[in-house]
XYZ file of N, CA, C and O in Angstrom:
828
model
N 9.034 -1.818 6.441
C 9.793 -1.724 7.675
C 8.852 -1.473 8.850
O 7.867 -0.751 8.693
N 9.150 -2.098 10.132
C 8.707 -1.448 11.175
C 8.868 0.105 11.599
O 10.016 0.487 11.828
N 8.151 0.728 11.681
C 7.707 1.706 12.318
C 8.502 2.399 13.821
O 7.723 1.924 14.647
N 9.388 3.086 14.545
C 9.960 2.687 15.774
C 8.939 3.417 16.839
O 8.963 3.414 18.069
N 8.207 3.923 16.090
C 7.081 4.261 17.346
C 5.649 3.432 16.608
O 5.238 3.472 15.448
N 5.205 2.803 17.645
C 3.726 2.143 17.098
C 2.640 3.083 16.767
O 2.744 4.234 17.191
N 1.618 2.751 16.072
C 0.320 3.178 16.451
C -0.580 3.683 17.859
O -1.066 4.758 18.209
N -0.521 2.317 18.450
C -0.760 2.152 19.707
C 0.025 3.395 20.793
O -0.617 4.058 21.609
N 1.149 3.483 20.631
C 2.173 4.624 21.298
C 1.611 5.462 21.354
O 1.167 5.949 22.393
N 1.410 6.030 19.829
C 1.173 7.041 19.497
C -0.285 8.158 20.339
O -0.270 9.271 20.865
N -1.297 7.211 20.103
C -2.649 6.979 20.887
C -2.373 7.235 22.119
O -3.015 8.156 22.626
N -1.547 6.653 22.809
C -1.235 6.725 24.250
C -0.828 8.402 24.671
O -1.301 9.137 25.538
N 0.382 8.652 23.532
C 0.790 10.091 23.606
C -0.178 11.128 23.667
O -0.033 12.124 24.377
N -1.354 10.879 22.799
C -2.171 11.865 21.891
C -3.477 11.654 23.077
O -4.480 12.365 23.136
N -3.195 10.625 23.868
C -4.372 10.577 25.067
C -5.758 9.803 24.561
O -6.787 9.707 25.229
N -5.513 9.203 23.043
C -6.679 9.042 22.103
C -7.134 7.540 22.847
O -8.251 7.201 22.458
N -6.543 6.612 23.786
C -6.864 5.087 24.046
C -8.471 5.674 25.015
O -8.882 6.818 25.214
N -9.062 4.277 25.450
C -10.394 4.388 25.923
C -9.727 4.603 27.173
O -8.585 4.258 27.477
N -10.653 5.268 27.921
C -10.936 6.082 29.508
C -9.581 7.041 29.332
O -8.829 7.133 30.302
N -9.252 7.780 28.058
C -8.127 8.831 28.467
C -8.960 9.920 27.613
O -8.548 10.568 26.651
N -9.854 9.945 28.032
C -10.744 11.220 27.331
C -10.291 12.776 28.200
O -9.970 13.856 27.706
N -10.417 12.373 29.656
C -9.618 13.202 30.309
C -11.371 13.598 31.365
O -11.366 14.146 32.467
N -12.173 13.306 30.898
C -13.727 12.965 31.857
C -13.807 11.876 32.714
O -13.359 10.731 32.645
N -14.791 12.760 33.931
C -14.533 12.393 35.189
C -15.325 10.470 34.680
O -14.950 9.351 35.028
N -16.236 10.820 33.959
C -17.358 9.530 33.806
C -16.866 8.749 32.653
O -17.581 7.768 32.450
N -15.705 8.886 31.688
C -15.244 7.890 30.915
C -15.264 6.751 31.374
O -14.781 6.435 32.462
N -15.901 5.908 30.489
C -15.610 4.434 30.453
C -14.266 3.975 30.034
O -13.693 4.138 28.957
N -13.866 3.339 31.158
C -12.692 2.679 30.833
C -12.698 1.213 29.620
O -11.883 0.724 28.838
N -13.981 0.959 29.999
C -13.672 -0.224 28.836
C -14.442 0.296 27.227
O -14.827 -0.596 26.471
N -14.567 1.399 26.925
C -15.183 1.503 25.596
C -14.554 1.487 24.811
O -13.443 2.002 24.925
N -14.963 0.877 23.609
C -13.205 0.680 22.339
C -13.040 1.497 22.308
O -13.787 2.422 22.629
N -11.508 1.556 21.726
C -10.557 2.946 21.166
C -11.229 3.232 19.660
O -11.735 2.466 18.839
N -11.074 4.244 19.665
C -11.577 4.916 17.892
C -10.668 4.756 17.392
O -9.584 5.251 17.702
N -10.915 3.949 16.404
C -10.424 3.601 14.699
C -10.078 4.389 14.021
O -8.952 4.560 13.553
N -11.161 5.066 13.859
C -11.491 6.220 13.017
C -10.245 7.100 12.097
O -10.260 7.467 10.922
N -9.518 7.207 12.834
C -8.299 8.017 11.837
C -6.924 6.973 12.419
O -5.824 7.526 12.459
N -6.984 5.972 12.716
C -5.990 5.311 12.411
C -5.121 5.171 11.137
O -3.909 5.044 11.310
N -5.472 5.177 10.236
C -4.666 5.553 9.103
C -4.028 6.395 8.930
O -2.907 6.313 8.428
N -4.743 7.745 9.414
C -4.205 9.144 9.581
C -2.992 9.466 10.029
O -2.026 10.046 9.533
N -3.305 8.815 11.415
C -1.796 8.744 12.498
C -0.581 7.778 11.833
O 0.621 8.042 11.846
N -1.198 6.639 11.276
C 0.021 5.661 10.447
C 0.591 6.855 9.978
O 1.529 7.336 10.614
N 0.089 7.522 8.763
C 0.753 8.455 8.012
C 1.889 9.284 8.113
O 2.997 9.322 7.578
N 0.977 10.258 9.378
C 1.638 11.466 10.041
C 3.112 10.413 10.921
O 4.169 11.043 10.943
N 3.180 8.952 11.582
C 4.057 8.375 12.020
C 5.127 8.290 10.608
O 6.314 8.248 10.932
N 5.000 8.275 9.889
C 5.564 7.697 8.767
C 6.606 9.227 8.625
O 7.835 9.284 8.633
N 5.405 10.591 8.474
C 5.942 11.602 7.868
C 7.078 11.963 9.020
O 8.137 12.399 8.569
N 6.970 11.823 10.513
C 7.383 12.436 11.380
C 8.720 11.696 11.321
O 9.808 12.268 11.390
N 8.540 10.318 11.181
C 10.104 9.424 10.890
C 10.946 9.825 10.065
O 12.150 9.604 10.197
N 10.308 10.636 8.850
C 11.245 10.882 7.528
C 11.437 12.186 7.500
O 12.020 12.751 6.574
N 10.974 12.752 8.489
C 11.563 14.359 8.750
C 12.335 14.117 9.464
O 13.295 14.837 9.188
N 12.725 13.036 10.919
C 13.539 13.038 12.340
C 14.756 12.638 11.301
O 15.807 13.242 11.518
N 14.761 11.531 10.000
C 16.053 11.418 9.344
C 16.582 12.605 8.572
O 17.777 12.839 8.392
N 15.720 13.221 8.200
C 16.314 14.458 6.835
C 16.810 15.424 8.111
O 17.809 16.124 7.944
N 16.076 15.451 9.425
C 16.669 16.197 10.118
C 18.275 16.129 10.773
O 18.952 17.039 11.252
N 18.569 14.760 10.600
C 19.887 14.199 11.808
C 20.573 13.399 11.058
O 21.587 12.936 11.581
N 20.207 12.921 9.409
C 21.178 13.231 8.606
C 21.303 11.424 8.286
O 22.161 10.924 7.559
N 20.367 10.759 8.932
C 20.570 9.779 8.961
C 19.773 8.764 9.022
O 18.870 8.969 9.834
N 19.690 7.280 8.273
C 18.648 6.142 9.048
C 18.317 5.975 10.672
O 19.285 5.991 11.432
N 17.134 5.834 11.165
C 16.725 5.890 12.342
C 17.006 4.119 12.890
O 17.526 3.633 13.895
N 16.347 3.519 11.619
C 16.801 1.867 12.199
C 17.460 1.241 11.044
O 17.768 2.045 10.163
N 17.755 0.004 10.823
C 18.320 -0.636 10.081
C 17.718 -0.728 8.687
O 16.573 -1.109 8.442
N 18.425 -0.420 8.000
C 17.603 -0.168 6.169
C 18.660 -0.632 5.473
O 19.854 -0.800 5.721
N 17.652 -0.874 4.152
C 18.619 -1.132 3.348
C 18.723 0.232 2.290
O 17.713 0.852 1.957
N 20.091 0.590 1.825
C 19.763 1.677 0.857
C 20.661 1.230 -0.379
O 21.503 0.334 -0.417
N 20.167 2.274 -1.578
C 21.281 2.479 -2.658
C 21.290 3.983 -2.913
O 20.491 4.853 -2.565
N 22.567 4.052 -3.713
C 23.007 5.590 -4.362
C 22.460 4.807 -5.817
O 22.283 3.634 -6.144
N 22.271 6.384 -6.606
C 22.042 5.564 -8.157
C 22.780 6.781 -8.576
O 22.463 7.906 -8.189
N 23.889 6.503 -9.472
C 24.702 7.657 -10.121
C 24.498 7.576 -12.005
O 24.426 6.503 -12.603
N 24.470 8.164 -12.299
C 25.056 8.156 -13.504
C 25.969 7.523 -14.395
O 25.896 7.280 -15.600
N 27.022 7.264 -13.363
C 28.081 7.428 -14.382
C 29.238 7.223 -13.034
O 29.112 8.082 -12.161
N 30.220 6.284 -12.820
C 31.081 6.558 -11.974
C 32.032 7.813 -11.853
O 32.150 8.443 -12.904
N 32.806 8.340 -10.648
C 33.246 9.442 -10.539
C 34.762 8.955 -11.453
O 35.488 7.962 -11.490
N 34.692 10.527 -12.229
C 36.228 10.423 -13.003
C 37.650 9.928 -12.419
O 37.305 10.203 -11.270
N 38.463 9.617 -12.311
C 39.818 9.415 -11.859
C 40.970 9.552 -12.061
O 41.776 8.776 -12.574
N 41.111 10.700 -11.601
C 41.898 11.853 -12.545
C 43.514 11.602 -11.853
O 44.515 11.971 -12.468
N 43.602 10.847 -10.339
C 45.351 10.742 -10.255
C 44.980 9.291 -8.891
O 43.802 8.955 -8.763
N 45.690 8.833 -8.317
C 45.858 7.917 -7.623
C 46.957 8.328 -6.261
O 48.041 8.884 -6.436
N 46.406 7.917 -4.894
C 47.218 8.435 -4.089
C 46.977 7.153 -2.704
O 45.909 6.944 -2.127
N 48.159 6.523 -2.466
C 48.251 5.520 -1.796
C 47.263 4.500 -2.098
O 46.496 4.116 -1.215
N 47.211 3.920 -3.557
C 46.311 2.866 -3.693
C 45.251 3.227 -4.278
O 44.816 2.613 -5.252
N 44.639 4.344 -3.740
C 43.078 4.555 -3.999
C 43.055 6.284 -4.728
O 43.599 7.358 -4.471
N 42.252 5.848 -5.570
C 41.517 7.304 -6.315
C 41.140 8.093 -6.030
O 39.933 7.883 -6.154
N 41.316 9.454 -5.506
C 40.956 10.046 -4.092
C 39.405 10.882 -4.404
O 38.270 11.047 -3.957
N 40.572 11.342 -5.813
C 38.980 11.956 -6.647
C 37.957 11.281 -6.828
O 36.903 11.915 -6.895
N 37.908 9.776 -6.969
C 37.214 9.383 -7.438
C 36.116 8.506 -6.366
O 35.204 7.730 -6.652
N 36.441 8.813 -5.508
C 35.893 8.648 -3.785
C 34.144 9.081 -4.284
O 33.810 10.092 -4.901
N 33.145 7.845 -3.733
C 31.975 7.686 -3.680
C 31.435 7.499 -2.494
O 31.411 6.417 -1.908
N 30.884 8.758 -2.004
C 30.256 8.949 -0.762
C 28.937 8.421 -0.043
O 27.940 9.125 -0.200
N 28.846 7.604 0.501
C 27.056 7.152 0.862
C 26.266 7.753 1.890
O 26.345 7.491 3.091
N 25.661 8.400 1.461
C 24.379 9.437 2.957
C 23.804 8.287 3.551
O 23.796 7.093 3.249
N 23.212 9.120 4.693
C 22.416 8.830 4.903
C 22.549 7.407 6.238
O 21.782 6.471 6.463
N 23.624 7.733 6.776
C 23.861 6.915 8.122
C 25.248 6.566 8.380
O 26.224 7.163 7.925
N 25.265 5.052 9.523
C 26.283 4.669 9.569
C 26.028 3.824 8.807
O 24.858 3.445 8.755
N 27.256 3.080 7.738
C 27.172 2.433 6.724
C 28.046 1.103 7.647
O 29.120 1.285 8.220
N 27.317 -0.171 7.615
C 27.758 -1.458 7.960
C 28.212 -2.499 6.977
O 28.835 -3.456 7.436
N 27.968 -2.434 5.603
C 28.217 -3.025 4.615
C 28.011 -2.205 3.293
O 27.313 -1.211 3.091
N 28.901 -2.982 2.376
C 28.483 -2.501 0.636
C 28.134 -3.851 0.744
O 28.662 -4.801 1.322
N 26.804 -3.688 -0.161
C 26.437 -4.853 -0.385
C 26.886 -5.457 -2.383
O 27.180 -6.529 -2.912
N 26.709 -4.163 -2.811
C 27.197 -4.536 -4.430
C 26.933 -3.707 -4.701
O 26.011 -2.988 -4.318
N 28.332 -3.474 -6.089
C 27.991 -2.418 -6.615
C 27.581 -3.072 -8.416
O 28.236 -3.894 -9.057
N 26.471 -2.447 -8.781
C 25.919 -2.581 -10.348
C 26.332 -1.726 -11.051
O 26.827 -0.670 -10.656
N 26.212 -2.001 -11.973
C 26.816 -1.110 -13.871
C 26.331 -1.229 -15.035
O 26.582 -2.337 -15.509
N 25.731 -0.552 -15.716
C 26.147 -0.723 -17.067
C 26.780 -0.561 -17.517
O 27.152 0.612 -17.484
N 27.481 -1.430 -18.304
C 28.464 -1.469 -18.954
C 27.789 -0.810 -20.575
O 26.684 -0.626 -21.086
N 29.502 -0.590 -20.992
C 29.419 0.079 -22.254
C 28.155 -0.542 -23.405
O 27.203 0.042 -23.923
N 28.649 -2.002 -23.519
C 27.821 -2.824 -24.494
C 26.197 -2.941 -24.040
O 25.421 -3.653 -24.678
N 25.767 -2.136 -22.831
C 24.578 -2.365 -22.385
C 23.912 -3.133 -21.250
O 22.791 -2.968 -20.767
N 25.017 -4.152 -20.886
C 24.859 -5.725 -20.556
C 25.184 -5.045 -18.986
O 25.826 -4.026 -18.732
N 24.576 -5.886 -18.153
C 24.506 -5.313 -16.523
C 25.679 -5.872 -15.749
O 26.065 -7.027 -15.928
N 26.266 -5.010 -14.854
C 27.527 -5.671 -14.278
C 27.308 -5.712 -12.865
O 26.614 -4.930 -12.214
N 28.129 -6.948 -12.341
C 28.385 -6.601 -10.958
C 29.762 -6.263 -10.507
O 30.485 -7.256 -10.591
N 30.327 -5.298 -10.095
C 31.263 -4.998 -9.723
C 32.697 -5.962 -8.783
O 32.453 -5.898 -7.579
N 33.845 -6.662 -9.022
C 34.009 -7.055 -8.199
C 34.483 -6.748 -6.829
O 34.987 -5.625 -6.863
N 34.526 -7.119 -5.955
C 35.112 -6.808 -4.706
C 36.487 -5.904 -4.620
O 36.854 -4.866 -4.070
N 37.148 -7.139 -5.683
C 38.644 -6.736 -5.213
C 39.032 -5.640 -6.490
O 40.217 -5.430 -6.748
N 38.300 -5.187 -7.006
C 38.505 -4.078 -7.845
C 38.043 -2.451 -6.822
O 38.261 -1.349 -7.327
N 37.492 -2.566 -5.577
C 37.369 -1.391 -5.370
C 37.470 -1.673 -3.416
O 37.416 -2.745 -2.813
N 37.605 -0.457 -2.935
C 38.164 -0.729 -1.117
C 37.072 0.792 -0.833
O 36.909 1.846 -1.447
N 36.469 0.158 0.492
C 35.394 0.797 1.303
C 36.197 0.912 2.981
O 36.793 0.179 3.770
N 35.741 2.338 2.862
C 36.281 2.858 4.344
C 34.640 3.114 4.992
O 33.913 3.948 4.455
N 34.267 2.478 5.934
C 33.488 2.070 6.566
C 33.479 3.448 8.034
O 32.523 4.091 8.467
N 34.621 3.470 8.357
C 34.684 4.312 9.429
C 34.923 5.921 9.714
O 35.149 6.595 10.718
N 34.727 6.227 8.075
C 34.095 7.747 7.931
C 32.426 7.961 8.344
O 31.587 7.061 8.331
N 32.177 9.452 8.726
C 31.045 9.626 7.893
C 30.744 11.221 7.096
O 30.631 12.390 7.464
N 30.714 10.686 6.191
C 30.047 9.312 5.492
C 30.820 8.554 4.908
O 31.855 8.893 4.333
N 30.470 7.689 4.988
C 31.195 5.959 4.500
C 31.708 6.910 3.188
O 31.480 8.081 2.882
N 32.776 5.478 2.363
C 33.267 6.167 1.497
C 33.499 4.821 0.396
O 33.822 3.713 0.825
N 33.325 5.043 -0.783
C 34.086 3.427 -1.716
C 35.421 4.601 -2.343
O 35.445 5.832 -2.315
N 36.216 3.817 -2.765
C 37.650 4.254 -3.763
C 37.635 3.127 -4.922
O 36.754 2.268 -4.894
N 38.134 3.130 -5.443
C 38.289 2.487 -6.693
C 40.252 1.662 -6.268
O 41.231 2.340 -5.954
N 40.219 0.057 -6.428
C 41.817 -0.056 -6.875
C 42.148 0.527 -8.219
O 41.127 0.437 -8.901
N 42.635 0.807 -8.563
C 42.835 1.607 -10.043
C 42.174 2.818 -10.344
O 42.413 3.968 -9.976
N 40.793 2.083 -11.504
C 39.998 2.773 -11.851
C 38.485 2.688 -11.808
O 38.330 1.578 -11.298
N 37.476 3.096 -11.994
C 36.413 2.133 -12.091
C 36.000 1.861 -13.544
O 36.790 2.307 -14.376
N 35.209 1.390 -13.890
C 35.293 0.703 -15.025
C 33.791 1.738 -16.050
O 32.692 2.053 -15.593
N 34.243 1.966 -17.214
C 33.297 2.640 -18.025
C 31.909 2.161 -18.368
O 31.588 1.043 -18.771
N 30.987 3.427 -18.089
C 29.508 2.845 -18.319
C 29.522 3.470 -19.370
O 30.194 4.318 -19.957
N 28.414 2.726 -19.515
C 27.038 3.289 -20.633
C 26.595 4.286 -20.299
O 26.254 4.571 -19.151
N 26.503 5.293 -21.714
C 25.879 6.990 -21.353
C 24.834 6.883 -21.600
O 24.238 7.152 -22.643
N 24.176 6.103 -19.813
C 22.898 6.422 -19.417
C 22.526 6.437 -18.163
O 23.091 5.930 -17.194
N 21.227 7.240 -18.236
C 20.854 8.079 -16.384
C 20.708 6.430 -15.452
O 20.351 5.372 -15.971
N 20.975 6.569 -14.448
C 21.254 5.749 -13.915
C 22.281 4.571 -14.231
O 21.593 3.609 -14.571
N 23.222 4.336 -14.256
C 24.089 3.203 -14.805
C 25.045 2.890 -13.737
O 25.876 1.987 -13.640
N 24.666 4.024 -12.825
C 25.542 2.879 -11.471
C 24.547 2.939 -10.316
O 23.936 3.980 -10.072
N 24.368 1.690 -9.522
C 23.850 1.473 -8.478
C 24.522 0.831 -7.737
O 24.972 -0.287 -7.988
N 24.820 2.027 -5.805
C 25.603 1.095 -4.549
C 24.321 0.691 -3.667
O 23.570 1.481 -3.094
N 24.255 -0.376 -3.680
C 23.465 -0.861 -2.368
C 24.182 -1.279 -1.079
O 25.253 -1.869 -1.220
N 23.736 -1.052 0.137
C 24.544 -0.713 0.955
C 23.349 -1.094 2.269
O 22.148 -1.206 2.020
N 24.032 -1.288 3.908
C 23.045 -1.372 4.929
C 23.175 -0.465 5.756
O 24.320 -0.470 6.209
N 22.556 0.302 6.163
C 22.465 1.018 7.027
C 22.285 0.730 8.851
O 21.329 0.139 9.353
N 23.387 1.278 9.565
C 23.182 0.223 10.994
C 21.574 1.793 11.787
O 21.243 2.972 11.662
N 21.224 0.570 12.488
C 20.148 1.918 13.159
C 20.800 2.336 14.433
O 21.919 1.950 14.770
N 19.930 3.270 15.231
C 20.598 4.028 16.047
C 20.646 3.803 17.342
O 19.637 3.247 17.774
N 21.531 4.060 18.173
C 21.673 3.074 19.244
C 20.576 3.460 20.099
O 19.862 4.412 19.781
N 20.344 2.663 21.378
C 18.842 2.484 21.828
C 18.451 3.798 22.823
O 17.353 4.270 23.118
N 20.018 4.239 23.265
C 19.216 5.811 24.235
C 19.156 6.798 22.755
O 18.268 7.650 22.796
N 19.626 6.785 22.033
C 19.384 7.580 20.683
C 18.429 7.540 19.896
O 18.090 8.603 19.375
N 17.701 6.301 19.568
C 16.633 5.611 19.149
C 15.532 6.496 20.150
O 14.717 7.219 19.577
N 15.531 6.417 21.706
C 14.779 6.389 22.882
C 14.194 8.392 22.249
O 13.115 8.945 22.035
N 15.345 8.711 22.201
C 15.538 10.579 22.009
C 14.569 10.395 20.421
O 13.372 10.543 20.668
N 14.777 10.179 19.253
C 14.258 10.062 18.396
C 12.728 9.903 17.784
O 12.122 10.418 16.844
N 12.343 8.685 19.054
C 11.080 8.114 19.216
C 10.172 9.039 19.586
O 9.002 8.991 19.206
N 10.824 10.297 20.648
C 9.935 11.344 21.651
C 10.170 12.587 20.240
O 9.259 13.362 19.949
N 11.070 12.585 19.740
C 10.742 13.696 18.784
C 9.408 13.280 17.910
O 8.376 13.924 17.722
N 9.711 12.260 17.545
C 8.357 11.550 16.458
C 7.277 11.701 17.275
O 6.293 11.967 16.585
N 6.954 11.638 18.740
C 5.645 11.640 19.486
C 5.471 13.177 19.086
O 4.582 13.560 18.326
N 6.273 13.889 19.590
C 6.219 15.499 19.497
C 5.472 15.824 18.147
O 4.295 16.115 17.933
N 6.427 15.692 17.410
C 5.900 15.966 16.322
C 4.492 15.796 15.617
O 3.738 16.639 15.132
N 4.380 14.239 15.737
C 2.650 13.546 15.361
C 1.365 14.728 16.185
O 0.387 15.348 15.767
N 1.996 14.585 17.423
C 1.632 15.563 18.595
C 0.865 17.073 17.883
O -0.316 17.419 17.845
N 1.984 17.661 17.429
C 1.443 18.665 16.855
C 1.219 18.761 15.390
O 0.504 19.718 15.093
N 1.610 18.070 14.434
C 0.850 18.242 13.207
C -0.795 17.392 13.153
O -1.648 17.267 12.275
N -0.659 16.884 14.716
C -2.233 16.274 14.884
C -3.229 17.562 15.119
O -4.363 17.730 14.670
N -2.475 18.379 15.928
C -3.192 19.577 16.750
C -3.326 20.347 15.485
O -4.391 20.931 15.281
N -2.474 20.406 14.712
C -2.770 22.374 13.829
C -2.380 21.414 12.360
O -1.183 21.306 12.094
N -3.459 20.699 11.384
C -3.713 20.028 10.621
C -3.535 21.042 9.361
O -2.858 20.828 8.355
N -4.229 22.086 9.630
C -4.531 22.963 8.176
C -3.501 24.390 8.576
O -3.132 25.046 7.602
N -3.154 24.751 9.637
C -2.840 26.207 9.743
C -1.270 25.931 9.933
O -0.891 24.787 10.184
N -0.462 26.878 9.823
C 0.812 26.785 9.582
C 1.376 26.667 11.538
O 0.949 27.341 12.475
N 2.249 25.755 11.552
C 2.816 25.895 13.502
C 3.431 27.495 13.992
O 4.192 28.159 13.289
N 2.953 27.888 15.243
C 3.490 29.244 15.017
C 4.053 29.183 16.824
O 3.491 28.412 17.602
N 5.079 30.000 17.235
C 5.357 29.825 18.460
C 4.939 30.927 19.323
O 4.519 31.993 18.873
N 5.059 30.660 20.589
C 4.046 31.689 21.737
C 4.088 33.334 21.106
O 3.485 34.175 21.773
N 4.682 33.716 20.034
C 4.325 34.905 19.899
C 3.923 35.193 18.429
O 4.261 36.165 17.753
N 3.416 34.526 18.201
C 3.065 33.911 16.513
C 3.521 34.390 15.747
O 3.067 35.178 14.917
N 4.886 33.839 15.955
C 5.756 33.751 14.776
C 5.845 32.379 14.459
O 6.127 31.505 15.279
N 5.430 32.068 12.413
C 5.856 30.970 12.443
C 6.897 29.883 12.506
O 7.794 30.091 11.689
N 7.036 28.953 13.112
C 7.453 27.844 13.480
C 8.166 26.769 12.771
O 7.857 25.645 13.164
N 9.264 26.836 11.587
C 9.753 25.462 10.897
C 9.152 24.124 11.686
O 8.404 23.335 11.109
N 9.497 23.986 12.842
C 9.525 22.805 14.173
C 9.632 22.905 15.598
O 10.590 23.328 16.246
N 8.861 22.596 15.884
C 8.497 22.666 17.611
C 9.611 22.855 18.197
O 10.403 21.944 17.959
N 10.040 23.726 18.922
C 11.181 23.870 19.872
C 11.677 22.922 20.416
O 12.894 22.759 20.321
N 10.913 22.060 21.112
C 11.554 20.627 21.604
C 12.085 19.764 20.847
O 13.010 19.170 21.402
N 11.806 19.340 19.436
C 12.341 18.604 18.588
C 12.969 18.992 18.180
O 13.947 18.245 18.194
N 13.311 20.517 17.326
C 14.952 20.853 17.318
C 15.995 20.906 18.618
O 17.187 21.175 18.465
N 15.564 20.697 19.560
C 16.527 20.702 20.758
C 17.165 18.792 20.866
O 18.255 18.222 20.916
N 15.779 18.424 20.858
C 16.209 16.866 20.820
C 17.038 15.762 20.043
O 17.524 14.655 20.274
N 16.912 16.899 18.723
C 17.281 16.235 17.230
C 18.792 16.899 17.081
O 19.746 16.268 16.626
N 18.858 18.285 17.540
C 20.117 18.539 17.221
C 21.658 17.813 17.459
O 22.516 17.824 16.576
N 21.820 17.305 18.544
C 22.654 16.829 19.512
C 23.097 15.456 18.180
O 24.300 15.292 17.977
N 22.153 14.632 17.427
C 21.965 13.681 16.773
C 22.631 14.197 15.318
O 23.520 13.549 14.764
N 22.308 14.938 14.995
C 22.921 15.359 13.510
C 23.831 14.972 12.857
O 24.894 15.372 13.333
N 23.974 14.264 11.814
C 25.156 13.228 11.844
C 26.186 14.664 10.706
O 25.778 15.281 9.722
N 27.547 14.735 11.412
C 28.652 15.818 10.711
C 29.381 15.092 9.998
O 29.539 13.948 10.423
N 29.996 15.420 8.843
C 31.014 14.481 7.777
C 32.347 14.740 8.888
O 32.335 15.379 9.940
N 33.019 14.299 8.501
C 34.438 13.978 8.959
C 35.220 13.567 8.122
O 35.291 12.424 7.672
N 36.037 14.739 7.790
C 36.968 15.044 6.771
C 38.081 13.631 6.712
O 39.010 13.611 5.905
């Protein structure tokens, strides 16, 4: 996947491009250092997958799956759908089921059909029900897989997201080995600004 903050960005933030040394006699045209470009990929990578675990959600468009066990039991039926038996998907706004897989009892791999099960799209979190029932697996770890798309986040939200990820790179660039601590050194879970920025974003279930 693309990245929603570049490399290049990043550099810009961190002041690291040529003639932003912050000296009066920098050369403006001397290459940019390489040198820990990889580094920053990384820390971009880590800062993206904390801004989601933080706000509960995909940042851009992904594809995901749940992998269960075993479909949920279905113990009574209420207007059509299995209420108990309701399969929840994290991890964003959900734009599609793309399929659902099975093993089946005899071993042999299934695809689920459509019209055997109904998706409410406009919870969150998304939700599948079963028409009836769902159908019996095989007693084994993993034997159901939902794949599903995730929509990304809209562009002033995206915009808020992007500056937490600068923040962040920002300072796990600055304090590499020592734990983050705030003006009275106490330590720090996350920079004050990025829990302020991120909170507002937090994606809440809705009953």
């Amino acid at each position: 996947m693309t990245e929603p903050v570049s490399l290049d960005d990043i550099k810009v933030h961190l002041r690291l491009g040529a003639g932003e040394t912050g000296e009066d006699d920098a050369d403006p045209t001397a290459p940019v250092d390489a040198s820990e470009d990889d580094y920053l990929q990384a820390l971009i990578v880590a800062a993206r997958r904390a801004c989601e675990l933080r706000i509960g959600c995909a940042i851009v468009t992904a594809e995901a799956s749940l992998t269960l066990d075993r479909f949920p039991a279905s113990p009574h039926r209420h207007d059509g759908v299995a209420r108990d038996a309701t399969i929840f998907l994290p991890a964003g706004t959900v734009t599609a089921v793309e399929q659902i897989a099975y093993r089946a009892t005899d071993g042999t791999e299934q695809l689920l059909d459509v019209a055997e099960y109904v998706a409410d799209l406009t919870r969150s979190p998304a939700r599948i029900g079963p028409i009836g029932a769902w159908p019996t697996t095989a007693r084994t770890p993993g034997a159901v897989i939902v794949r599903y798309t995730l929509a990304p986040l809209t562009d002033d939200d995206l915009q808020i997201v992007c500056h937490a990820i600068r923040l962040l790179v920002g300072n796990w660039y600055a304090n590499r080995e020592g734990a983050v601590v705030d003006t009275r050194g106490t330590p720090a879970e996350l920079p004050l600004a990025v829990k302020w920025l991120l909170e507002p974003l937090r994606l809440v279930a809705t009953p």
